[in-house]
mmCIF file with all atom_site columns, C-alpha atoms in Angstrom:
data_model
loop_
_atom_site.group_PDB
_atom_site.id
_atom_site.type_symbol
_atom_site.label_atom_id
_atom_site.label_alt_id
_atom_site.label_comp_id
_atom_site.label_asym_id
_atom_site.label_entity_id
_atom_site.label_seq_id
_atom_site.pdbx_PDB_ins_code
_atom_site.Cartn_x
_atom_site.Cartn_y
_atom_site.Cartn_z
_atom_site.occupancy
_atom_site.B_iso_or_equiv
_atom_site.pdbx_formal_charge
_atom_site.auth_seq_id
_atom_site.auth_comp_id
_atom_site.auth_asym_id
_atom_site.auth_atom_id
_atom_site.pdbx_PDB_model_num
ATOM 1   C CA . UNK A 1 1   ? -33.330 -36.313 -21.716 1.00 0.00 ? 44  UNK A CA 1
ATOM 2   C CA . UNK A 1 2   ? -32.724 -34.149 -18.685 1.00 0.00 ? 45  UNK A CA 1
ATOM 3   C CA . UNK A 1 3   ? -33.437 -30.406 -19.059 1.00 0.00 ? 46  UNK A CA 1
ATOM 4   C CA . UNK A 1 4   ? -30.497 -28.176 -19.959 1.00 0.00 ? 47  UNK A CA 1
ATOM 5   C CA . UNK A 1 5   ? -30.388 -26.481 -16.518 1.00 0.00 ? 48  UNK A CA 1
ATOM 6   C CA . UNK A 1 6   ? -30.214 -29.885 -14.797 1.00 0.00 ? 49  UNK A CA 1
ATOM 7   C CA . UNK A 1 7   ? -27.471 -31.137 -17.139 1.00 0.00 ? 50  UNK A CA 1
ATOM 8   C CA . UNK A 1 8   ? -25.410 -27.995 -16.492 1.00 0.00 ? 51  UNK A CA 1
ATOM 9   C CA . UNK A 1 9   ? -25.813 -28.370 -12.739 1.00 0.00 ? 52  UNK A CA 1
ATOM 10  C CA . UNK A 1 10  ? -24.746 -32.033 -12.877 1.00 0.00 ? 53  UNK A CA 1
ATOM 11  C CA . UNK A 1 11  ? -21.743 -31.288 -15.099 1.00 0.00 ? 54  UNK A CA 1
ATOM 12  C CA . UNK A 1 12  ? -20.578 -28.467 -12.810 1.00 0.00 ? 55  UNK A CA 1
ATOM 13  C CA . UNK A 1 13  ? -21.082 -30.670 -9.733  1.00 0.00 ? 56  UNK A CA 1
ATOM 14  C CA . UNK A 1 14  ? -19.062 -33.535 -11.242 1.00 0.00 ? 57  UNK A CA 1
ATOM 15  C CA . UNK A 1 15  ? -16.254 -31.214 -12.331 1.00 0.00 ? 58  UNK A CA 1
ATOM 16  C CA . UNK A 1 16  ? -16.127 -29.631 -8.875  1.00 0.00 ? 59  UNK A CA 1
ATOM 17  C CA . UNK A 1 17  ? -15.956 -33.026 -7.158  1.00 0.00 ? 60  UNK A CA 1
ATOM 18  C CA . UNK A 1 18  ? -13.359 -34.597 -9.477  1.00 0.00 ? 61  UNK A CA 1
ATOM 19  C CA . UNK A 1 19  ? -11.169 -31.563 -10.190 1.00 0.00 ? 62  UNK A CA 1
ATOM 20  C CA . UNK A 1 20  ? -11.568 -29.497 -7.000  1.00 0.00 ? 63  UNK A CA 1
ATOM 21  C CA . UNK A 1 21  ? -7.774  -29.128 -6.738  1.00 0.00 ? 64  UNK A CA 1
ATOM 22  C CA . UNK A 1 22  ? -7.624  -27.534 -10.223 1.00 0.00 ? 65  UNK A CA 1
ATOM 23  C CA . UNK A 1 23  ? -10.279 -24.986 -9.231  1.00 0.00 ? 66  UNK A CA 1
ATOM 24  C CA . UNK A 1 24  ? -8.377  -24.266 -6.002  1.00 0.00 ? 67  UNK A CA 1
ATOM 25  C CA . UNK A 1 25  ? -5.007  -23.870 -7.739  1.00 0.00 ? 68  UNK A CA 1
ATOM 26  C CA . UNK A 1 26  ? -6.579  -21.764 -10.484 1.00 0.00 ? 69  UNK A CA 1
ATOM 27  C CA . UNK A 1 27  ? -8.233  -19.450 -7.948  1.00 0.00 ? 70  UNK A CA 1
ATOM 28  C CA . UNK A 1 28  ? -4.968  -18.993 -6.017  1.00 0.00 ? 71  UNK A CA 1
ATOM 29  C CA . UNK A 1 29  ? -3.056  -18.424 -9.280  1.00 0.00 ? 72  UNK A CA 1
ATOM 30  C CA . UNK A 1 30  ? -5.503  -15.709 -10.379 1.00 0.00 ? 73  UNK A CA 1
ATOM 31  C CA . UNK A 1 31  ? -5.168  -13.950 -7.000  1.00 0.00 ? 74  UNK A CA 1
ATOM 32  C CA . UNK A 1 32  ? -1.349  -14.092 -7.189  1.00 0.00 ? 75  UNK A CA 1
ATOM 33  C CA . UNK A 1 33  ? -1.319  -12.851 -10.802 1.00 0.00 ? 76  UNK A CA 1
ATOM 34  C CA . UNK A 1 34  ? -3.610  -9.931  -9.981  1.00 0.00 ? 77  UNK A CA 1
ATOM 35  C CA . UNK A 1 35  ? -1.475  -9.070  -6.957  1.00 0.00 ? 78  UNK A CA 1
ATOM 36  C CA . UNK A 1 36  ? 1.725   -9.209  -9.020  1.00 0.00 ? 79  UNK A CA 1
ATOM 37  C CA . UNK A 1 37  ? 0.160   -7.121  -11.810 1.00 0.00 ? 80  UNK A CA 1
ATOM 38  C CA . UNK A 1 38  ? -1.017  -4.482  -9.331  1.00 0.00 ? 81  UNK A CA 1
ATOM 39  C CA . UNK A 1 39  ? 2.579   -4.082  -8.105  1.00 0.00 ? 82  UNK A CA 1
ATOM 40  C CA . UNK A 1 40  ? 3.815   -3.057  -11.561 1.00 0.00 ? 83  UNK A CA 1
ATOM 41  C CA . UNK A 1 41  ? 3.416   0.505   -12.817 1.00 0.00 ? 84  UNK A CA 1
ATOM 42  C CA . UNK A 1 42  ? 1.412   -0.476  -15.895 1.00 0.00 ? 85  UNK A CA 1
ATOM 43  C CA . UNK A 1 43  ? -0.782  -2.888  -13.942 1.00 0.00 ? 86  UNK A CA 1
ATOM 44  C CA . UNK A 1 44  ? -1.476  -0.364  -11.182 1.00 0.00 ? 87  UNK A CA 1
ATOM 45  C CA . UNK A 1 45  ? -2.421  2.234   -13.786 1.00 0.00 ? 88  UNK A CA 1
ATOM 46  C CA . UNK A 1 46  ? -4.958  -0.159  -15.339 1.00 0.00 ? 89  UNK A CA 1
ATOM 47  C CA . UNK A 1 47  ? -6.435  -0.950  -11.912 1.00 0.00 ? 90  UNK A CA 1
ATOM 48  C CA . UNK A 1 48  ? -6.594  2.763   -11.034 1.00 0.00 ? 91  UNK A CA 1
ATOM 49  C CA . UNK A 1 49  ? -8.364  3.509   -14.312 1.00 0.00 ? 92  UNK A CA 1
ATOM 50  C CA . UNK A 1 50  ? -10.869 0.723   -13.600 1.00 0.00 ? 93  UNK A CA 1
ATOM 51  C CA . UNK A 1 51  ? -11.539 2.111   -10.130 1.00 0.00 ? 94  UNK A CA 1
ATOM 52  C CA . UNK A 1 52  ? -12.581 5.414   -11.695 1.00 0.00 ? 95  UNK A CA 1
ATOM 53  C CA . UNK A 1 53  ? -14.956 3.683   -14.143 1.00 0.00 ? 96  UNK A CA 1
ATOM 54  C CA . UNK A 1 54  ? -16.715 1.000   -12.063 1.00 0.00 ? 97  UNK A CA 1
ATOM 55  C CA . UNK A 1 55  ? -20.268 2.207   -11.280 1.00 0.00 ? 98  UNK A CA 1
ATOM 56  C CA . UNK A 1 56  ? -20.996 3.071   -7.619  1.00 0.00 ? 99  UNK A CA 1
ATOM 57  C CA . UNK A 1 57  ? -17.412 2.261   -6.600  1.00 0.00 ? 100 UNK A CA 1
ATOM 58  C CA . UNK A 1 58  ? -15.997 5.159   -8.629  1.00 0.00 ? 101 UNK A CA 1
ATOM 59  C CA . UNK A 1 59  ? -18.068 7.673   -6.622  1.00 0.00 ? 102 UNK A CA 1
ATOM 60  C CA . UNK A 1 60  ? -16.359 6.692   -3.363  1.00 0.00 ? 103 UNK A CA 1
ATOM 61  C CA . UNK A 1 61  ? -12.934 6.480   -5.046  1.00 0.00 ? 104 UNK A CA 1
ATOM 62  C CA . UNK A 1 62  ? -13.253 10.019  -6.428  1.00 0.00 ? 105 UNK A CA 1
ATOM 63  C CA . UNK A 1 63  ? -14.262 11.311  -2.997  1.00 0.00 ? 106 UNK A CA 1
ATOM 64  C CA . UNK A 1 64  ? -11.270 9.602   -1.362  1.00 0.00 ? 107 UNK A CA 1
ATOM 65  C CA . UNK A 1 65  ? -8.915  11.052  -3.990  1.00 0.00 ? 108 UNK A CA 1
ATOM 66  C CA . UNK A 1 66  ? -10.453 14.512  -3.656  1.00 0.00 ? 109 UNK A CA 1
ATOM 67  C CA . UNK A 1 67  ? -10.281 14.482  0.135   1.00 0.00 ? 110 UNK A CA 1
ATOM 68  C CA . UNK A 1 68  ? -6.634  13.374  0.211   1.00 0.00 ? 111 UNK A CA 1
ATOM 69  C CA . UNK A 1 69  ? -5.555  15.724  -2.541  1.00 0.00 ? 112 UNK A CA 1
ATOM 70  C CA . UNK A 1 70  ? -7.258  18.876  -1.220  1.00 0.00 ? 113 UNK A CA 1
ATOM 71  C CA . UNK A 1 71  ? -6.298  18.198  2.430   1.00 0.00 ? 114 UNK A CA 1
ATOM 72  C CA . UNK A 1 72  ? -2.632  17.677  1.606   1.00 0.00 ? 115 UNK A CA 1
ATOM 73  C CA . UNK A 1 73  ? -2.483  20.609  -0.819  1.00 0.00 ? 116 UNK A CA 1
ATOM 74  C CA . UNK A 1 74  ? -4.135  22.927  1.733   1.00 0.00 ? 117 UNK A CA 1
ATOM 75  C CA . UNK A 1 75  ? -1.640  21.925  4.448   1.00 0.00 ? 118 UNK A CA 1
ATOM 76  C CA . UNK A 1 76  ? 1.387   22.314  2.180   1.00 0.00 ? 119 UNK A CA 1
ATOM 77  C CA . UNK A 1 77  ? 0.323   25.702  0.805   1.00 0.00 ? 120 UNK A CA 1
ATOM 78  C CA . UNK A 1 78  ? -0.469  26.908  4.327   1.00 0.00 ? 121 UNK A CA 1
ATOM 79  C CA . UNK A 1 79  ? 3.070   25.863  5.328   1.00 0.00 ? 122 UNK A CA 1
ATOM 80  C CA . UNK A 1 80  ? 4.573   27.990  2.560   1.00 0.00 ? 123 UNK A CA 1
ATOM 81  C CA . UNK A 1 81  ? 5.546   25.154  0.203   1.00 0.00 ? 124 UNK A CA 1
ATOM 82  C CA . UNK A 1 82  ? 5.748   26.282  -3.469  1.00 0.00 ? 125 UNK A CA 1
ATOM 83  C CA . UNK A 1 83  ? 2.681   25.240  -5.455  1.00 0.00 ? 126 UNK A CA 1
ATOM 84  C CA . UNK A 1 84  ? 4.651   23.034  -7.888  1.00 0.00 ? 127 UNK A CA 1
ATOM 85  C CA . UNK A 1 85  ? 6.128   20.914  -5.090  1.00 0.00 ? 128 UNK A CA 1
ATOM 86  C CA . UNK A 1 86  ? 2.824   20.968  -3.220  1.00 0.00 ? 129 UNK A CA 1
ATOM 87  C CA . UNK A 1 87  ? 0.924   19.655  -6.248  1.00 0.00 ? 130 UNK A CA 1
ATOM 88  C CA . UNK A 1 88  ? 3.414   16.839  -6.843  1.00 0.00 ? 131 UNK A CA 1
ATOM 89  C CA . UNK A 1 89  ? 3.274   15.735  -3.202  1.00 0.00 ? 132 UNK A CA 1
ATOM 90  C CA . UNK A 1 90  ? -0.519  15.992  -3.054  1.00 0.00 ? 133 UNK A CA 1
ATOM 91  C CA . UNK A 1 91  ? -0.864  13.889  -6.199  1.00 0.00 ? 134 UNK A CA 1
ATOM 92  C CA . UNK A 1 92  ? 1.426   11.203  -4.763  1.00 0.00 ? 135 UNK A CA 1
ATOM 93  C CA . UNK A 1 93  ? -0.662  11.091  -1.570  1.00 0.00 ? 136 UNK A CA 1
ATOM 94  C CA . UNK A 1 94  ? -3.730  10.020  -3.598  1.00 0.00 ? 137 UNK A CA 1
ATOM 95  C CA . UNK A 1 95  ? -1.855  6.816   -4.562  1.00 0.00 ? 138 UNK A CA 1
ATOM 96  C CA . UNK A 1 96  ? -3.606  6.887   -7.949  1.00 0.00 ? 139 UNK A CA 1
ATOM 97  C CA . UNK A 1 97  ? -1.469  6.758   -11.107 1.00 0.00 ? 140 UNK A CA 1
ATOM 98  C CA . UNK A 1 98  ? -4.136  8.528   -13.187 1.00 0.00 ? 141 UNK A CA 1
ATOM 99  C CA . UNK A 1 99  ? -4.106  11.536  -10.848 1.00 0.00 ? 142 UNK A CA 1
ATOM 100 C CA . UNK A 1 100 ? -0.309  11.552  -10.538 1.00 0.00 ? 143 UNK A CA 1
ATOM 101 C CA . UNK A 1 101 ? 0.178   11.507  -14.315 1.00 0.00 ? 144 UNK A CA 1
ATOM 102 C CA . UNK A 1 102 ? -2.558  14.126  -14.759 1.00 0.00 ? 145 UNK A CA 1
ATOM 103 C CA . UNK A 1 103 ? -0.861  16.513  -12.336 1.00 0.00 ? 146 UNK A CA 1
ATOM 104 C CA . UNK A 1 104 ? 2.550   15.935  -13.937 1.00 0.00 ? 147 UNK A CA 1
ATOM 105 C CA . UNK A 1 105 ? 1.084   16.832  -17.339 1.00 0.00 ? 148 UNK A CA 1
ATOM 106 C CA . UNK A 1 106 ? -0.293  20.179  -16.121 1.00 0.00 ? 149 UNK A CA 1
ATOM 107 C CA . UNK A 1 107 ? 2.732   21.290  -14.075 1.00 0.00 ? 150 UNK A CA 1
ATOM 108 C CA . UNK A 1 108 ? 4.322   22.989  -17.089 1.00 0.00 ? 151 UNK A CA 1
ATOM 109 C CA . UNK A 1 109 ? 1.129   25.017  -17.620 1.00 0.00 ? 152 UNK A CA 1
ATOM 110 C CA . UNK A 1 110 ? 1.158   26.033  -13.935 1.00 0.00 ? 153 UNK A CA 1
ATOM 111 C CA . UNK A 1 111 ? 4.615   27.521  -14.522 1.00 0.00 ? 154 UNK A CA 1
ATOM 112 C CA . UNK A 1 112 ? 3.166   29.467  -17.475 1.00 0.00 ? 155 UNK A CA 1
ATOM 113 C CA . UNK A 1 113 ? 0.598   31.077  -15.192 1.00 0.00 ? 156 UNK A CA 1
ATOM 114 C CA . UNK A 1 114 ? -2.515  29.083  -16.131 1.00 0.00 ? 157 UNK A CA 1
ATOM 115 C CA . UNK A 1 115 ? -4.989  28.927  -13.240 1.00 0.00 ? 158 UNK A CA 1
ATOM 116 C CA . UNK A 1 116 ? -5.075  25.786  -11.142 1.00 0.00 ? 159 UNK A CA 1
ATOM 117 C CA . UNK A 1 117 ? -8.867  25.536  -11.468 1.00 0.00 ? 160 UNK A CA 1
ATOM 118 C CA . UNK A 1 118 ? -8.594  25.417  -15.259 1.00 0.00 ? 161 UNK A CA 1
ATOM 119 C CA . UNK A 1 119 ? -5.952  22.702  -15.158 1.00 0.00 ? 162 UNK A CA 1
ATOM 120 C CA . UNK A 1 120 ? -7.833  20.549  -12.620 1.00 0.00 ? 163 UNK A CA 1
ATOM 121 C CA . UNK A 1 121 ? -10.949 20.860  -14.765 1.00 0.00 ? 164 UNK A CA 1
ATOM 122 C CA . UNK A 1 122 ? -8.936  19.692  -17.769 1.00 0.00 ? 165 UNK A CA 1
ATOM 123 C CA . UNK A 1 123 ? -7.986  16.487  -15.909 1.00 0.00 ? 166 UNK A CA 1
ATOM 124 C CA . UNK A 1 124 ? -11.681 15.476  -15.808 1.00 0.00 ? 167 UNK A CA 1
ATOM 125 C CA . UNK A 1 125 ? -11.312 13.657  -12.477 1.00 0.00 ? 168 UNK A CA 1
ATOM 126 C CA . UNK A 1 126 ? -12.285 16.096  -9.743  1.00 0.00 ? 169 UNK A CA 1
ATOM 127 C CA . UNK A 1 127 ? -15.955 17.045  -9.156  1.00 0.00 ? 170 UNK A CA 1
ATOM 128 C CA . UNK A 1 128 ? -17.243 20.456  -10.353 1.00 0.00 ? 171 UNK A CA 1
ATOM 129 C CA . UNK A 1 129 ? -17.480 21.699  -6.761  1.00 0.00 ? 172 UNK A CA 1
ATOM 130 C CA . UNK A 1 130 ? -13.728 21.273  -6.308  1.00 0.00 ? 173 UNK A CA 1
ATOM 131 C CA . UNK A 1 131 ? -13.058 23.302  -9.445  1.00 0.00 ? 174 UNK A CA 1
ATOM 132 C CA . UNK A 1 132 ? -15.390 26.053  -8.236  1.00 0.00 ? 175 UNK A CA 1
ATOM 133 C CA . UNK A 1 133 ? -13.814 26.186  -4.755  1.00 0.00 ? 176 UNK A CA 1
ATOM 134 C CA . UNK A 1 134 ? -10.286 26.301  -6.211  1.00 0.00 ? 177 UNK A CA 1
ATOM 135 C CA . UNK A 1 135 ? -11.340 29.080  -8.589  1.00 0.00 ? 178 UNK A CA 1
ATOM 136 C CA . UNK A 1 136 ? -12.813 31.106  -5.709  1.00 0.00 ? 179 UNK A CA 1
ATOM 137 C CA . UNK A 1 137 ? -9.691  30.487  -3.634  1.00 0.00 ? 180 UNK A CA 1
ATOM 138 C CA . UNK A 1 138 ? -7.438  31.729  -6.437  1.00 0.00 ? 181 UNK A CA 1
ATOM 139 C CA . UNK A 1 139 ? -9.533  34.861  -6.962  1.00 0.00 ? 182 UNK A CA 1
ATOM 140 C CA . UNK A 1 140 ? -9.706  35.733  -3.249  1.00 0.00 ? 183 UNK A CA 1
ATOM 141 C CA . UNK A 1 141 ? -6.121  34.744  -2.424  1.00 0.00 ? 184 UNK A CA 1
ATOM 142 C CA . UNK A 1 142 ? -7.320  32.179  0.127   1.00 0.00 ? 185 UNK A CA 1
ATOM 143 C CA . UNK A 1 143 ? -6.681  28.986  -1.803  1.00 0.00 ? 186 UNK A CA 1
ATOM 144 C CA . UNK A 1 144 ? -5.497  26.999  1.229   1.00 0.00 ? 187 UNK A CA 1
ATOM 145 C CA . UNK A 1 145 ? -8.653  27.890  3.180   1.00 0.00 ? 188 UNK A CA 1
ATOM 146 C CA . UNK A 1 146 ? -10.946 26.903  0.305   1.00 0.00 ? 189 UNK A CA 1
ATOM 147 C CA . UNK A 1 147 ? -9.075  23.634  -0.133  1.00 0.00 ? 190 UNK A CA 1
ATOM 148 C CA . UNK A 1 148 ? -9.379  22.868  3.592   1.00 0.00 ? 191 UNK A CA 1
ATOM 149 C CA . UNK A 1 149 ? -13.141 23.526  3.485   1.00 0.00 ? 192 UNK A CA 1
ATOM 150 C CA . UNK A 1 150 ? -13.422 21.312  0.406   1.00 0.00 ? 193 UNK A CA 1
ATOM 151 C CA . UNK A 1 151 ? -11.535 18.530  2.190   1.00 0.00 ? 194 UNK A CA 1
ATOM 152 C CA . UNK A 1 152 ? -13.874 18.790  5.199   1.00 0.00 ? 195 UNK A CA 1
ATOM 153 C CA . UNK A 1 153 ? -16.909 18.597  2.929   1.00 0.00 ? 196 UNK A CA 1
ATOM 154 C CA . UNK A 1 154 ? -15.665 15.508  1.077   1.00 0.00 ? 197 UNK A CA 1
ATOM 155 C CA . UNK A 1 155 ? -14.644 13.797  4.323   1.00 0.00 ? 198 UNK A CA 1
ATOM 156 C CA . UNK A 1 156 ? -18.292 14.022  5.416   1.00 0.00 ? 199 UNK A CA 1
ATOM 157 C CA . UNK A 1 157 ? -19.493 12.976  1.949   1.00 0.00 ? 200 UNK A CA 1
ATOM 158 C CA . UNK A 1 158 ? -17.160 9.981   1.968   1.00 0.00 ? 201 UNK A CA 1
ATOM 159 C CA . UNK A 1 159 ? -18.492 8.785   5.315   1.00 0.00 ? 202 UNK A CA 1
ATOM 160 C CA . UNK A 1 160 ? -22.067 8.955   3.999   1.00 0.00 ? 203 UNK A CA 1
ATOM 161 C CA . UNK A 1 161 ? -21.066 7.217   0.749   1.00 0.00 ? 204 UNK A CA 1
ATOM 162 C CA . UNK A 1 162 ? -19.387 4.330   2.611   1.00 0.00 ? 205 UNK A CA 1
ATOM 163 C CA . UNK A 1 163 ? -22.424 3.864   4.870   1.00 0.00 ? 206 UNK A CA 1
ATOM 164 C CA . UNK A 1 164 ? -24.669 3.847   1.799   1.00 0.00 ? 207 UNK A CA 1
ATOM 165 C CA . UNK A 1 165 ? -22.433 1.318   0.013   1.00 0.00 ? 208 UNK A CA 1
ATOM 166 C CA . UNK A 1 166 ? -22.415 -0.998  3.049   1.00 0.00 ? 209 UNK A CA 1
ATOM 167 C CA . UNK A 1 167 ? -26.202 -0.758  3.331   1.00 0.00 ? 210 UNK A CA 1
ATOM 168 C CA . UNK A 1 168 ? -26.530 -1.648  -0.382  1.00 0.00 ? 211 UNK A CA 1
ATOM 169 C CA . UNK A 1 169 ? -24.120 -4.587  -0.099  1.00 0.00 ? 212 UNK A CA 1
ATOM 170 C CA . UNK A 1 170 ? -26.477 -6.737  1.970   1.00 0.00 ? 213 UNK A CA 1
ATOM 171 C CA . UNK A 1 171 ? -29.445 -6.568  -0.489  1.00 0.00 ? 214 UNK A CA 1
ATOM 172 C CA . UNK A 1 172 ? -27.039 -7.158  -3.378  1.00 0.00 ? 215 UNK A CA 1
ATOM 173 C CA . UNK A 1 173 ? -25.653 -10.307 -1.745  1.00 0.00 ? 216 UNK A CA 1
ATOM 174 C CA . UNK A 1 174 ? -29.191 -11.515 -1.021  1.00 0.00 ? 217 UNK A CA 1
ATOM 175 C CA . UNK A 1 175 ? -30.126 -11.066 -4.704  1.00 0.00 ? 218 UNK A CA 1
ATOM 176 C CA . UNK A 1 176 ? -27.008 -12.944 -5.872  1.00 0.00 ? 219 UNK A CA 1
ATOM 177 C CA . UNK A 1 177 ? -27.605 -15.819 -3.456  1.00 0.00 ? 220 UNK A CA 1
ATOM 178 C CA . UNK A 1 178 ? -31.279 -15.940 -4.447  1.00 0.00 ? 221 UNK A CA 1
ATOM 179 C CA . UNK A 1 179 ? -30.343 -16.287 -8.124  1.00 0.00 ? 222 UNK A CA 1
ATOM 180 C CA . UNK A 1 180 ? -27.860 -19.099 -7.397  1.00 0.00 ? 223 UNK A CA 1
ATOM 181 C CA . UNK A 1 181 ? -30.227 -20.990 -5.094  1.00 0.00 ? 224 UNK A CA 1
ATOM 182 C CA . UNK A 1 182 ? -33.141 -20.376 -7.475  1.00 0.00 ? 225 UNK A CA 1
ATOM 183 C CA . UNK A 1 183 ? -31.170 -21.883 -10.367 1.00 0.00 ? 226 UNK A CA 1
ATOM 184 C CA . UNK A 1 184 ? -30.314 -24.975 -8.306  1.00 0.00 ? 227 UNK A CA 1
ATOM 185 C CA . UNK A 1 185 ? -33.931 -25.440 -7.200  1.00 0.00 ? 228 UNK A CA 1
ATOM 186 C CA . UNK A 1 186 ? -35.261 -25.032 -10.749 1.00 0.00 ? 229 UNK A CA 1
ATOM 187 C CA . UNK A 1 187 ? -32.637 -27.465 -12.083 1.00 0.00 ? 230 UNK A CA 1
ATOM 188 C CA . UNK A 1 188 ? -33.780 -30.049 -9.520  1.00 0.00 ? 231 UNK A CA 1
ATOM 189 C CA . UNK A 1 189 ? -37.514 -29.532 -10.067 1.00 0.00 ? 232 UNK A CA 1
ATOM 190 C CA . UNK A 1 190 ? -37.578 -29.505 -13.878 1.00 0.00 ? 233 UNK A CA 1
ATOM 191 C CA . UNK A 1 191 ? -37.004 -33.296 -14.238 1.00 0.00 ? 234 UNK A CA 1
ATOM 192 C CA . UNK A 1 192 ? -39.887 -33.900 -11.799 1.00 0.00 ? 235 UNK A CA 1
ATOM 193 C CA . UNK A 1 193 ? -42.199 -31.760 -13.902 1.00 0.00 ? 236 UNK A CA 1
ATOM 194 C CA . UNK A 1 194 ? -41.110 -33.658 -17.016 1.00 0.00 ? 237 UNK A CA 1
ATOM 195 C CA . UNK A 1 195 ? -41.853 -36.991 -15.299 1.00 0.00 ? 238 UNK A CA 1
ATOM 196 C CA . UNK A 1 196 ? -45.320 -35.752 -14.234 1.00 0.00 ? 239 UNK A CA 1
ATOM 197 C CA . UNK A 1 197 ? -46.055 -34.715 -17.831 1.00 0.00 ? 240 UNK A CA 1
ATOM 198 C CA . UNK A 1 198 ? -44.969 -38.134 -19.138 1.00 0.00 ? 241 UNK A CA 1
ATOM 199 C CA . UNK A 1 199 ? -47.133 -39.898 -16.557 1.00 0.00 ? 242 UNK A CA 1
#
């Protein structure tokens, strides 16, 4: 009998040759379904939640959200826009349902006079530095300036994070390809070793 790895490789090869059109249609169908799901409110919320939980990816996503949110909020407050309207607009700019819903939930507390830093901290999305900068801005009366500085900082951090992610992508792809090729090579060599043992 052929080794298990060799049998699996042969089965997969035969399926791919005979039913390649099913694999192709299935792949296209999955892409279309994911695209359609991401266009619905519930589907987009699930995808946005996943983005904030996937290791490594979530770091860059949080930095993008933070940069967009703080930059927009700083500009709106500096232009004299009321904080309620400014928060709603800034949340929408992030294009993340989790952030948008989080801001909508705390708007009523903003009207009650609760500090913005406390409410952002309650959302458990923004980094501690953002909370600290917002708190300092509220205490000093220079919230727009602190938000602008925060946005500048996270713009630089985002650039570094993207460069780091790109540099890590190449070794990751090499490891994945090595595993696939290694499995194929082992599956081909195992029967030869078995024959040598029999001889």
